[in-house]
CSV table of C-alpha atoms in Angstrom, one decimal:
chain,number,residue,atom,x,y,z
W,1,MET,CA,0.0,0.0,0.0
W,2,ASP,CA,1.3,3.5,-0.8
W,3,ALA,CA,1.5,5.2,2.6
W,4,ARG,CA,1.2,8.6,1.0
W,5,ARG,CA,-2.3,8.0,-0.2
W,6,GLY,CA,-4.9,9.5,2.0
W,7,CYS,CA,-4.7,10.2,5.7
W,8,TRP,CA,-6.5,8.5,8.7
W,9,LYS,CA,-8.8,10.9,10.5
W,10,ILE,CA,-8.3,10.6,14.2
W,11,PRO,CA,-11.2,11.9,16.4
W,12,PHE,CA,-9.8,14.2,19.0
W,13,ARG,CA,-13.0,15.8,20.4
W,14,LEU,CA,-14.6,14.2,23.4
W,15,ILE,CA,-18.1,13.2,22.2
W,16,PRO,CA,-20.6,13.2,25.0
W,17,LEU,CA,-22.9,10.2,25.2
W,18,THR,CA,-25.9,9.6,27.5
W,19,LEU,CA,-26.3,6.3,29.4
W,20,SER,CA,-29.8,4.9,30.2
W,21,ARG,CA,-29.8,6.6,33.6
W,22,GLY,CA,-28.9,10.0,32.0
W,23,ALA,CA,-25.4,10.1,33.3
W,24,PRO,CA,-23.0,11.9,31.0
W,25,PHE,CA,-20.3,9.7,29.4
W,26,LYS,CA,-17.2,10.7,27.4
W,27,MET,CA,-16.1,8.4,24.7
W,28,ASP,CA,-12.4,7.5,24.7
W,29,PRO,CA,-11.1,9.2,21.5
W,30,PHE,CA,-7.9,7.1,21.3
W,31,SER,CA,-9.0,3.5,21.8
W,32,ASP,CA,-9.7,2.7,18.1
W,33,THR,CA,-6.4,4.2,16.9
W,34,LEU,CA,-4.4,2.4,19.6
W,35,GLN,CA,-6.1,-0.9,18.8
W,36,ARG,CA,-5.3,-0.5,15.1
W,37,LEU,CA,-1.7,0.1,15.8
W,38,ARG,CA,-1.5,-2.8,18.3
W,39,GLU,CA,-3.0,-5.2,15.8
W,40,ALA,CA,-0.5,-4.0,13.2
W,41,PHE,CA,2.4,-4.7,15.5
W,42,ARG,CA,1.2,-8.1,16.6
W,43,SER,CA,0.9,-9.0,12.9
W,44,GLY,CA,4.7,-8.6,12.6
W,45,ARG,CA,4.4,-5.9,10.0
W,46,THR,CA,7.0,-3.6,11.4
W,47,ARG,CA,9.7,-6.2,12.1
W,48,PRO,CA,11.4,-6.7,8.7
W,49,ALA,CA,14.3,-4.4,7.8
W,50,GLU,CA,12.7,-3.6,4.5
W,51,PHE,CA,9.6,-2.2,6.2
W,52,ARG,CA,11.6,-0.1,8.7
W,53,ALA,CA,13.8,1.3,5.8
W,54,THR,CA,10.6,2.2,3.9
W,55,GLN,CA,9.3,4.2,6.8
W,56,LEU,CA,12.6,6.0,7.4
W,57,LYS,CA,12.8,6.9,3.7
W,58,GLY,CA,9.3,8.2,3.9
W,59,LEU,CA,10.3,10.4,6.9
W,60,GLY,CA,13.3,11.6,4.9
W,61,ARG,CA,11.1,12.5,1.9
W,62,PHE,CA,8.7,14.4,4.2
W,63,LEU,CA,11.7,16.6,5.4
W,64,GLN,CA,12.8,17.2,1.8
W,65,ASP,CA,9.4,17.8,0.2
W,66,HIS,CA,8.2,20.1,2.9
W,67,LYS,CA,11.3,21.9,4.1
W,68,LYS,CA,9.9,25.3,3.2
W,69,LEU,CA,6.6,24.5,4.8
W,70,LEU,CA,8.3,23.5,8.0
W,71,GLN,CA,10.5,26.6,8.0
W,72,GLU,CA,7.4,28.8,7.6
W,73,ALA,CA,5.6,27.1,10.5
W,74,LEU,CA,8.7,27.5,12.7
W,75,ALA,CA,8.8,31.2,11.7
W,76,GLN,CA,5.2,31.6,12.6
W,77,ASP,CA,5.5,29.8,15.9
W,78,LEU,CA,8.9,31.1,17.2
W,79,HIS,CA,10.0,33.7,14.6
W,80,LYS,CA,12.8,31.2,14.1
W,81,PRO,CA,15.4,32.3,11.5
W,82,ALA,CA,15.6,30.1,8.4
W,83,THR,CA,19.3,29.4,9.2
W,84,GLU,CA,18.5,28.1,12.7
W,85,SER,CA,15.6,26.1,11.3
W,86,GLU,CA,17.9,24.5,8.8
W,87,MET,CA,20.7,23.8,11.2
W,88,SER,CA,19.0,22.7,14.4
W,89,GLU,CA,15.7,21.3,13.1
W,90,ILE,CA,15.7,20.0,9.6
W,91,SER,CA,19.4,19.1,8.9
W,92,LEU,CA,20.1,17.3,12.2
W,93,THR,CA,16.9,15.3,11.8
W,94,GLN,CA,17.8,14.4,8.2
W,95,GLY,CA,21.2,13.4,9.4
W,96,GLU,CA,19.6,11.0,11.9
W,97,VAL,CA,17.5,9.5,9.1
W,98,ASN,CA,20.5,9.0,6.9
W,99,LEU,CA,22.6,7.4,9.6
W,100,ALA,CA,19.8,5.0,10.5
W,101,LEU,CA,19.3,4.0,6.9
W,102,ARG,CA,23.1,3.3,6.4
W,103,ASN,CA,23.4,1.2,9.6
W,104,LEU,CA,20.0,-0.3,10.0
W,105,ARG,CA,20.9,-3.9,9.2
W,106,THR,CA,24.0,-3.8,11.3
W,107,TRP,CA,22.1,-2.4,14.3
W,108,MET,CA,19.5,-5.1,13.9
W,109,LYS,CA,22.0,-8.0,13.8
W,110,ASP,CA,22.1,-10.4,16.8
W,111,GLU,CA,25.0,-9.4,19.0
W,112,LYS,CA,27.2,-12.4,19.9
W,113,VAL,CA,28.5,-12.5,23.5
W,114,THR,CA,31.4,-14.3,25.2
W,115,LYS,CA,30.6,-17.8,26.6
W,116,ASN,CA,31.9,-20.0,29.4
W,117,LEU,CA,33.1,-23.6,29.1
W,118,ALA,CA,29.6,-24.9,30.0
W,119,THR,CA,28.0,-23.2,27.1
W,120,GLN,CA,30.8,-23.5,24.4
W,121,LEU,CA,28.7,-25.6,22.2
W,122,ASP,CA,25.6,-23.4,22.5
W,123,SER,CA,24.7,-20.1,20.8
W,124,ALA,CA,24.6,-17.0,23.0
W,125,PHE,CA,23.5,-13.6,21.7
W,126,ILE,CA,21.5,-10.5,22.3
W,127,ARG,CA,18.6,-9.9,20.0
W,128,LYS,CA,17.3,-6.3,19.6
W,129,GLU,CA,13.5,-6.5,19.5
W,130,PRO,CA,10.9,-3.7,19.2
W,131,PHE,CA,9.0,-2.8,22.3
W,132,GLY,CA,5.7,-2.6,20.5
W,133,LEU,CA,3.5,0.5,20.7
W,134,VAL,CA,5.5,3.6,21.6
W,135,LEU,CA,4.3,7.0,22.7
W,136,ILE,CA,6.5,10.1,21.9
W,137,ILE,CA,5.5,13.3,23.6
W,138,SER,CA,7.5,16.3,22.3
W,139,PRO,CA,7.9,20.0,23.4
W,140,TRP,CA,7.4,23.3,21.5
W,141,ASN,CA,10.9,24.8,21.5
W,142,TYR,CA,12.4,22.6,18.8
W,143,PRO,CA,9.1,21.1,17.5
W,144,VAL,CA,10.6,19.4,14.5
W,145,ASN,CA,13.9,18.1,15.9
W,146,LEU,CA,12.6,17.0,19.3
W,147,THR,CA,9.6,15.3,17.7
W,148,LEU,CA,11.2,13.6,14.7
W,149,VAL,CA,14.6,12.5,16.0
W,150,PRO,CA,13.1,10.2,18.6
W,151,LEU,CA,10.7,9.0,15.9
W,152,VAL,CA,13.7,8.0,13.8
W,153,GLY,CA,14.9,5.7,16.6
W,154,ALA,CA,11.4,4.3,17.2
W,155,LEU,CA,10.9,3.5,13.5
W,156,ALA,CA,14.3,2.0,13.0
W,157,ALA,CA,13.7,-0.3,16.0
W,158,GLY,CA,10.5,-1.6,14.4
W,159,ASN,CA,7.9,-0.1,16.7
W,160,CYS,CA,4.4,1.3,16.0
W,161,VAL,CA,4.3,4.9,17.1
W,162,VAL,CA,1.9,7.4,18.5
W,163,LEU,CA,3.3,10.9,18.1
W,164,LYS,CA,2.0,13.7,20.4
W,165,PRO,CA,3.5,17.1,19.3
W,166,SER,CA,3.1,20.2,21.4
W,167,GLU,CA,0.0,22.1,20.9
W,168,ILE,CA,1.9,25.3,21.9
W,169,SER,CA,3.8,25.4,18.6
W,170,LYS,CA,0.5,25.1,16.8
W,171,ASN,CA,1.6,25.8,13.2
W,172,THR,CA,4.3,23.1,13.3
W,173,GLU,CA,1.9,20.8,15.1
W,174,GLN,CA,-0.5,21.2,12.2
W,175,VAL,CA,2.1,20.3,9.6
W,176,LEU,CA,3.1,17.2,11.5
W,177,ALA,CA,-0.5,16.1,12.0
W,178,GLU,CA,-1.8,16.8,8.5
W,179,VAL,CA,1.2,16.1,6.3
W,180,LEU,CA,3.6,13.6,8.0
W,181,PRO,CA,1.1,10.7,8.1
W,182,GLN,CA,0.9,10.8,4.3
W,183,TYR,CA,4.5,9.6,4.2
W,184,LEU,CA,4.2,6.7,6.7
W,185,ASP,CA,2.2,3.5,7.0
W,186,GLN,CA,-0.9,4.7,8.9
W,187,ASN,CA,-1.6,1.2,10.2
W,188,CYS,CA,1.5,1.6,12.3
W,189,PHE,CA,1.8,5.4,12.9
W,190,ALA,CA,-0.5,8.1,14.2
W,191,VAL,CA,-0.3,11.7,15.3
W,192,VAL,CA,-2.6,12.9,18.0
W,193,GLN,CA,-3.4,16.5,18.8
W,194,GLY,CA,-4.6,18.3,21.9
W,195,GLY,CA,-3.6,19.9,25.1
W,196,PRO,CA,-2.9,18.7,28.7
W,197,GLU,CA,-6.4,17.1,29.0
W,198,GLU,CA,-6.0,15.0,25.9
W,199,THR,CA,-2.4,14.1,26.8
W,200,GLY,CA,-3.6,13.0,30.3
W,201,GLN,CA,-6.3,10.8,28.8
W,202,LEU,CA,-3.8,9.3,26.3
W,203,LEU,CA,-1.5,8.4,29.2
W,204,LYS,CA,-4.2,6.4,30.9
W,205,HIS,CA,-3.7,3.8,28.1
W,206,LYS,CA,-1.0,1.2,28.3
W,207,PHE,CA,2.0,1.8,26.0
W,208,ASP,CA,5.1,-0.4,25.7
W,209,TYR,CA,7.4,2.5,25.9
W,210,VAL,CA,7.0,6.3,26.6
W,211,PHE,CA,9.5,8.9,25.4
W,212,PHE,CA,8.9,12.4,26.9
W,213,THR,CA,10.8,15.7,26.4
W,214,GLY,CA,9.8,18.6,28.5
W,215,SER,CA,10.0,20.1,32.0
W,216,PRO,CA,10.8,18.1,35.2
W,217,ARG,CA,7.4,19.1,36.6
W,218,VAL,CA,5.5,17.6,33.7
W,219,GLY,CA,8.0,14.7,33.5
W,220,LYS,CA,7.0,13.6,37.0
W,221,ILE,CA,3.4,13.5,35.9
W,222,VAL,CA,4.2,11.4,32.8
W,223,MET,CA,6.4,9.1,34.8
W,224,ALA,CA,3.7,8.6,37.4
W,225,ALA,CA,1.3,7.6,34.6
W,226,ALA,CA,3.8,5.2,33.0
W,227,THR,CA,4.4,3.6,36.4
W,228,GLU,CA,0.7,2.6,36.6
W,229,HIS,CA,1.4,0.3,33.7
W,230,LEU,CA,5.0,-0.5,34.6
W,231,THR,CA,5.9,1.1,31.3
W,232,PRO,CA,9.6,1.8,30.7
W,233,ILE,CA,10.3,5.5,30.0
W,234,THR,CA,12.8,8.0,28.8
W,235,LEU,CA,12.7,11.5,30.3
W,236,GLU,CA,14.5,14.3,28.4
W,237,LEU,CA,14.1,17.2,30.9
W,238,GLY,CA,16.0,20.3,31.6
W,239,GLY,CA,17.4,22.4,34.4
W,240,LYS,CA,19.8,25.3,35.2
W,241,ASN,CA,22.9,24.7,33.1
W,242,PRO,CA,26.0,26.3,34.7
W,243,CYS,CA,28.8,28.0,32.7
W,244,TYR,CA,32.1,28.5,34.5
W,245,VAL,CA,34.4,31.1,33.0
W,246,ASP,CA,38.0,31.0,34.4
W,247,ASP,CA,40.2,34.1,34.7
W,248,ASN,CA,42.6,32.5,32.2
W,249,CYS,CA,40.7,32.9,28.9
W,250,ASP,CA,40.2,35.4,26.2
W,251,PRO,CA,37.0,37.3,27.2
W,252,GLN,CA,35.9,38.0,23.6
W,253,THR,CA,36.2,34.4,22.5
W,254,VAL,CA,34.1,33.3,25.5
W,255,ALA,CA,31.6,36.1,24.9
W,256,ASN,CA,31.2,35.1,21.2
W,257,ARG,CA,30.4,31.5,22.1
W,258,VAL,CA,28.3,32.1,25.2
W,259,VAL,CA,26.2,34.8,23.5
W,260,TRP,CA,25.5,32.7,20.4
W,261,PHE,CA,24.5,29.6,22.4
W,262,ARG,CA,22.6,31.6,25.0
W,263,TYR,CA,20.5,33.6,22.6
W,264,TYR,CA,20.1,30.9,19.9
W,265,ASN,CA,16.4,30.2,19.5
W,266,THR,CA,15.9,33.3,21.8
W,267,GLY,CA,17.3,31.3,24.7
W,268,GLN,CA,14.5,28.7,24.5
W,269,THR,CA,16.9,25.8,24.4
W,270,CYS,CA,17.2,23.1,27.1
W,271,VAL,CA,21.0,22.9,26.9
W,272,ALA,CA,21.6,26.7,26.7
W,273,PRO,CA,23.9,28.1,29.5
W,274,ASP,CA,21.5,29.3,32.2
W,275,TYR,CA,23.9,31.3,34.3
W,276,VAL,CA,27.6,32.2,34.3
W,277,LEU,CA,30.0,31.8,37.3
W,278,CYS,CA,33.1,33.9,37.2
W,279,SER,CA,35.2,36.2,39.3
W,280,PRO,CA,34.4,39.9,39.6
W,281,GLU,CA,37.5,40.7,37.6
W,282,MET,CA,36.4,38.4,34.7
W,283,GLN,CA,32.9,39.9,34.9
W,284,GLU,CA,34.3,43.4,34.2
W,285,ARG,CA,36.2,42.0,31.2
W,286,LEU,CA,33.3,39.8,30.0
W,287,LEU,CA,30.5,42.4,30.0
W,288,PRO,CA,31.9,44.7,27.2
W,289,ALA,CA,32.9,41.7,25.2
W,290,MET,CA,29.3,40.3,25.5
W,291,GLN,CA,27.9,43.7,24.5
W,292,SER,CA,30.2,43.7,21.5
W,293,ALA,CA,29.1,40.2,20.5
W,294,ILE,CA,25.4,41.0,20.8
W,295,THR,CA,25.8,44.1,18.6
W,296,ARG,CA,27.8,42.2,16.0
W,297,PHE,CA,25.3,39.3,15.9
W,298,TYR,CA,22.0,41.2,16.2
W,299,GLY,CA,22.8,44.9,15.4
W,300,ASP,CA,22.3,48.0,17.4
W,301,ASP,CA,18.6,47.3,17.5
W,302,PRO,CA,18.2,43.5,18.1
W,303,ARG,CA,14.4,43.8,17.8
W,304,SER,CA,14.8,44.5,14.0
W,305,SER,CA,17.3,41.7,13.5
W,306,PRO,CA,16.2,38.8,11.3
W,307,ASN,CA,18.5,36.5,13.3
W,308,LEU,CA,16.6,36.8,16.6
W,309,GLY,CA,13.4,35.0,17.3
W,310,ARG,CA,10.5,35.7,19.7
W,311,ILE,CA,9.1,34.2,22.9
W,312,ILE,CA,6.6,31.4,22.1
W,313,ASN,CA,3.5,32.9,23.7
W,314,GLU,CA,2.1,35.4,26.1
W,315,LYS,CA,2.3,33.2,29.2
W,316,HIS,CA,6.1,32.6,28.8
W,317,PHE,CA,6.6,36.3,27.9
W,318,GLN,CA,5.0,37.4,31.2
W,319,ARG,CA,7.1,34.9,33.1
W,320,LEU,CA,10.3,36.1,31.6
W,321,GLN,CA,9.4,39.8,32.0
W,322,GLY,CA,9.0,39.1,35.7
W,323,LEU,CA,12.6,37.8,35.8
W,324,LEU,CA,14.0,41.0,34.4
W,325,GLY,CA,13.5,42.6,37.8
W,326,CYS,CA,16.1,40.3,39.4
W,327,GLY,CA,19.6,41.7,40.1
W,328,ARG,CA,20.6,44.6,37.9
W,329,VAL,CA,20.3,44.8,34.1
W,330,ALA,CA,23.8,45.3,32.7
W,331,ILE,CA,23.0,44.6,29.0
W,332,GLY,CA,19.6,44.7,27.2
W,333,GLY,CA,16.5,44.5,29.3
W,334,GLN,CA,14.1,46.0,26.7
W,335,SER,CA,10.8,44.2,25.9
W,336,ASP,CA,7.6,44.6,23.9
W,337,GLU,CA,4.6,42.6,24.9
W,338,ARG,CA,2.8,43.1,21.6
W,339,ASP,CA,5.7,41.5,19.7
W,340,ARG,CA,6.6,39.0,22.4
W,341,TYR,CA,10.1,40.5,22.2
W,342,ILE,CA,12.7,40.5,24.9
W,343,ALA,CA,16.2,41.8,24.1
W,344,PRO,CA,19.3,39.7,24.7
W,345,THR,CA,19.8,40.5,28.4
W,346,VAL,CA,22.6,40.1,30.9
W,347,LEU,CA,21.9,40.5,34.6
W,348,VAL,CA,24.5,41.2,37.4
W,349,ASP,CA,24.4,41.5,41.2
W,350,VAL,CA,22.0,38.6,41.2
W,351,GLN,CA,21.2,36.9,44.5
W,352,GLN,CA,21.0,33.1,44.7
W,353,THR,CA,17.6,33.3,46.3
W,354,GLU,CA,16.0,35.4,43.5
W,355,PRO,CA,13.5,33.8,41.1
W,356,VAL,CA,15.9,33.9,38.1
W,357,MET,CA,18.1,31.4,40.0
W,358,GLN,CA,15.2,29.2,41.2
W,359,GLU,CA,13.9,28.0,37.8
W,360,GLU,CA,15.1,27.3,34.3
W,361,ILE,CA,15.0,30.6,32.5
W,362,PHE,CA,14.3,29.3,29.0
W,363,GLY,CA,14.6,32.8,27.5
W,364,PRO,CA,17.1,35.4,26.4
W,365,ILE,CA,18.2,36.3,29.9
W,366,LEU,CA,21.6,35.4,31.4
W,367,PRO,CA,22.6,36.1,35.0
W,368,ILE,CA,26.2,36.4,36.0
W,369,LEU,CA,27.1,35.3,39.6
W,370,ASN,CA,30.5,35.9,41.2
W,371,VAL,CA,32.7,33.3,42.7
W,372,ARG,CA,36.2,33.7,44.2
W,373,SER,CA,37.7,30.4,43.0
W,374,LEU,CA,37.3,27.3,40.9
W,375,ASP,CA,36.6,25.3,44.1
W,376,GLU,CA,33.8,27.7,45.1
W,377,ALA,CA,32.3,27.4,41.6
W,378,ILE,CA,32.3,23.6,41.7
W,379,ASP,CA,30.8,23.6,45.2
W,380,PHE,CA,28.1,26.0,43.9
W,381,ILE,CA,27.3,23.6,41.1
W,382,ASN,CA,27.3,20.5,43.2
W,383,ARG,CA,24.9,21.9,45.8
W,384,ARG,CA,22.2,22.0,43.1
W,385,GLU,CA,20.3,19.5,41.0
W,386,LYS,CA,22.4,17.8,38.3
W,387,PRO,CA,22.0,19.9,35.1
W,388,LEU,CA,21.3,18.7,31.6
W,389,ALA,CA,24.5,20.5,30.4
W,390,LEU,CA,27.5,22.0,32.0
W,391,TYR,CA,30.1,24.3,30.4
W,392,ALA,CA,33.6,25.4,31.4
W,393,PHE,CA,35.9,27.9,29.6
W,394,SER,CA,39.6,28.2,30.3
W,395,THR,CA,42.9,28.3,28.4
W,396,SER,CA,44.0,25.8,31.0
W,397,ASN,CA,43.1,22.2,30.1
W,398,GLN,CA,43.6,21.3,33.8
W,399,VAL,CA,40.8,23.7,34.9
W,400,VAL,CA,38.4,22.3,32.3
W,401,LYS,CA,39.3,18.8,33.4
W,402,GLN,CA,38.8,19.6,37.0
W,403,VAL,CA,35.3,20.8,36.3
W,404,LEU,CA,34.6,17.7,34.3
W,405,ASP,CA,36.0,15.3,36.9
W,406,ARG,CA,34.4,16.9,40.0
W,407,THR,CA,30.9,17.5,38.8
W,408,SER,CA,28.0,15.6,37.2
W,409,SER,CA,25.8,16.5,34.3
W,410,GLY,CA,23.9,15.0,31.4
W,411,ASN,CA,26.3,16.5,28.9
W,412,PHE,CA,29.5,18.6,29.1
W,413,GLY,CA,31.1,21.2,26.9
W,414,GLY,CA,34.7,22.4,27.4
W,415,ASN,CA,35.4,25.8,25.7
W,416,ASP,CA,32.3,25.7,23.6
W,417,GLY,CA,28.5,25.5,23.8
W,418,PHE,CA,26.2,22.7,22.8
W,419,MET,CA,28.0,21.6,19.7
W,420,PHE,CA,27.9,18.1,21.2
W,421,MET,CA,24.3,18.1,20.0
W,422,THR,CA,25.6,17.9,16.4
W,423,LEU,CA,27.4,14.5,17.0
W,424,ASN,CA,25.1,11.5,16.7
W,425,SER,CA,28.0,9.5,17.9
W,426,LEU,CA,27.4,10.9,21.4
W,427,PRO,CA,24.5,10.0,23.6
W,428,PHE,CA,22.2,12.9,24.6
W,429,GLY,CA,20.3,12.7,27.9
W,430,GLY,CA,20.1,14.0,31.4
W,431,VAL,CA,20.9,12.6,34.8
W,432,GLY,CA,19.0,12.9,38.1
W,433,ASN,CA,16.5,15.8,37.9
W,434,SER,CA,17.5,16.6,34.3
W,435,GLY,CA,16.2,13.3,33.0
W,436,MET,CA,16.9,9.6,32.4
W,437,GLY,CA,17.8,7.6,29.3
W,438,LYS,CA,19.6,8.7,26.2
W,439,TYR,CA,19.2,8.9,22.4
W,440,HIS,CA,20.7,10.2,19.1
W,441,GLY,CA,22.2,7.9,16.5
W,442,LYS,CA,22.5,4.3,17.5
W,443,PHE,CA,21.6,5.3,21.1
W,444,SER,CA,18.1,6.0,19.8
W,445,PHE,CA,17.8,2.6,18.2
W,446,ASP,CA,19.0,1.0,21.4
W,447,THR,CA,16.6,3.1,23.5
W,448,PHE,CA,13.6,1.9,21.5
W,449,SER,CA,14.8,-1.7,21.4
W,450,HIS,CA,14.3,-4.5,24.0
W,451,HIS,CA,17.7,-6.2,24.4
W,452,ARG,CA,16.7,-9.9,24.7
W,453,ALA,CA,19.2,-12.3,26.2
W,454,CYS,CA,19.2,-15.6,24.2
W,455,LEU,CA,20.9,-19.0,24.6
W,456,LEU,CA,20.2,-21.7,22.1
W,457,ALA,CA,21.5,-25.0,23.5
W,458,HIS,CA,22.2,-28.3,21.7
W,459,SER,CA,19.3,-30.7,21.9
W,460,GLY,CA,21.7,-33.6,22.6
W,461,LEU,CA,24.9,-33.9,24.5
W,462,GLU,CA,23.1,-34.9,27.6
W,463,LYS,CA,26.0,-36.8,29.1
W,464,LEU,CA,28.1,-33.6,29.0
W,465,LYS,CA,25.3,-31.7,30.8
W,466,GLY,CA,24.7,-34.4,33.4
W,467,ILE,CA,27.3,-32.8,35.6
W,468,ARG,CA,24.6,-30.2,36.6
W,469,TYR,CA,22.1,-32.6,38.0
W,470,PRO,CA,21.6,-34.1,41.5
W,471,PRO,CA,22.8,-35.9,43.4
W,472,TYR,CA,25.4,-33.2,44.0
W,473,SER,CA,29.0,-33.8,45.2
W,474,VAL,CA,32.0,-31.7,46.0
W,475,CYS,CA,33.8,-33.0,42.9
W,476,ARG,CA,30.9,-32.1,40.6
W,477,LEU,CA,30.6,-28.7,42.2
W,478,ARG,CA,34.2,-27.9,41.6
W,479,MET,CA,34.0,-29.0,37.9
W,480,LEU,CA,30.7,-27.1,37.4
W,481,LEU,CA,32.2,-23.9,38.9
W,482,MET,CA,35.2,-24.1,36.6
W,483,ALA,CA,32.9,-24.6,33.6
W,484,MET,CA,30.8,-21.6,34.5
W,485,GLU,CA,33.8,-19.2,34.5
W,486,THR,CA,33.6,-16.8,31.6
W,487,ARG,CA,36.2,-17.7,29.0
W,488,CYS,CA,36.9,-16.6,25.4
W,489,THR,CA,34.6,-18.0,22.8
W,490,ILE,CA,36.2,-20.7,20.6
W,491,LEU,CA,33.1,-21.6,18.6
């Protein structure tokens, strides 16, 4: 069947029915869709490599055929520059598709393992099997990348997928809901729309795996729902990402990199540096360098720059505007509610107890806090929740190595920002409060695969195996323990 013909219409509205006693009843809008996908998975339809490759190719064609449509949707939702859409949304996703297609059969192969003497004549291996019906819930800040990159892993692993894009980035959601299903087998794939109420109802159903990207607060809700069904889960969350700047570094180089990564996507990036730790002396050198970088990147009037986006909606704008009152504005601080514009802003004289240091900022505001030493900076970081990303800048490799060795974070960047996101050879994920699990590249395939331990024994050779059976003896035990020691595989 040509998966691009037609599109399944999924009922999202709750249709009120009336029972015989007159009690109102709400129909479950998802049961039919989920049943259809489960039946498709049970039929074995998604398991062959050929089918998986066809789905991945369909996803790749969707990205190629509708690149302009996606860029327009991202511009409407976030005022996202075309360059940023190309770099961080479309190109990275296409790269994941291409990698999966090149390596699919290799990833799917049974993985042989070492054996002991007792199993030398047997076959021992790990088989990567699809979980079954997978739910992917994605956020609004990178609504293409953070929706479709997990989808690549789920499809490559042979799962059926329910995709729940964010309703906040409504234009991108519409493209994903109306156009993407035309490129995939709709017996095995569905997009559902709606807000928190619909997502909550969806989570009442049993899935075989749940992949969630969003805030720790909502992540706890999703995890609690998954726990009801003992469903395994990946949580890609966020947090306050520290950025330590040592006295021994070039302030303009650091400013260029920090400014670009902080204000990329208007600061609405889960791995963006959330605050800077440096000495008062470095702060004095860093501020004019940051002002220079902001002017070079966005002009004298950043509001008119085509390279700076906007805050996603009124709610988040109001939240961020409230944070502008923390500390003292050293750079920027201008805002326009009608345009949802907040200028690239740097705050100084910030207290640890102020709201800007109590929550992930997720916007174009960067506080600078002063520390007297590297040890104080590391202690400051370690007294807080483990972040999704941590950055250290210094011309001394020893300083960068100390920050790496003495802290914990989901990801680490030395003398640069989140360029690790461009490497699908590295796993991406959080630790502790910033999440659990990992994906990107082969790590995505492994995340959406059950690693099944398999041992295929010879049907004969019973005399050799008789050593295991009662009646036990000291001699037999000694021989059995020797045979159970792990040794190199010779067969």
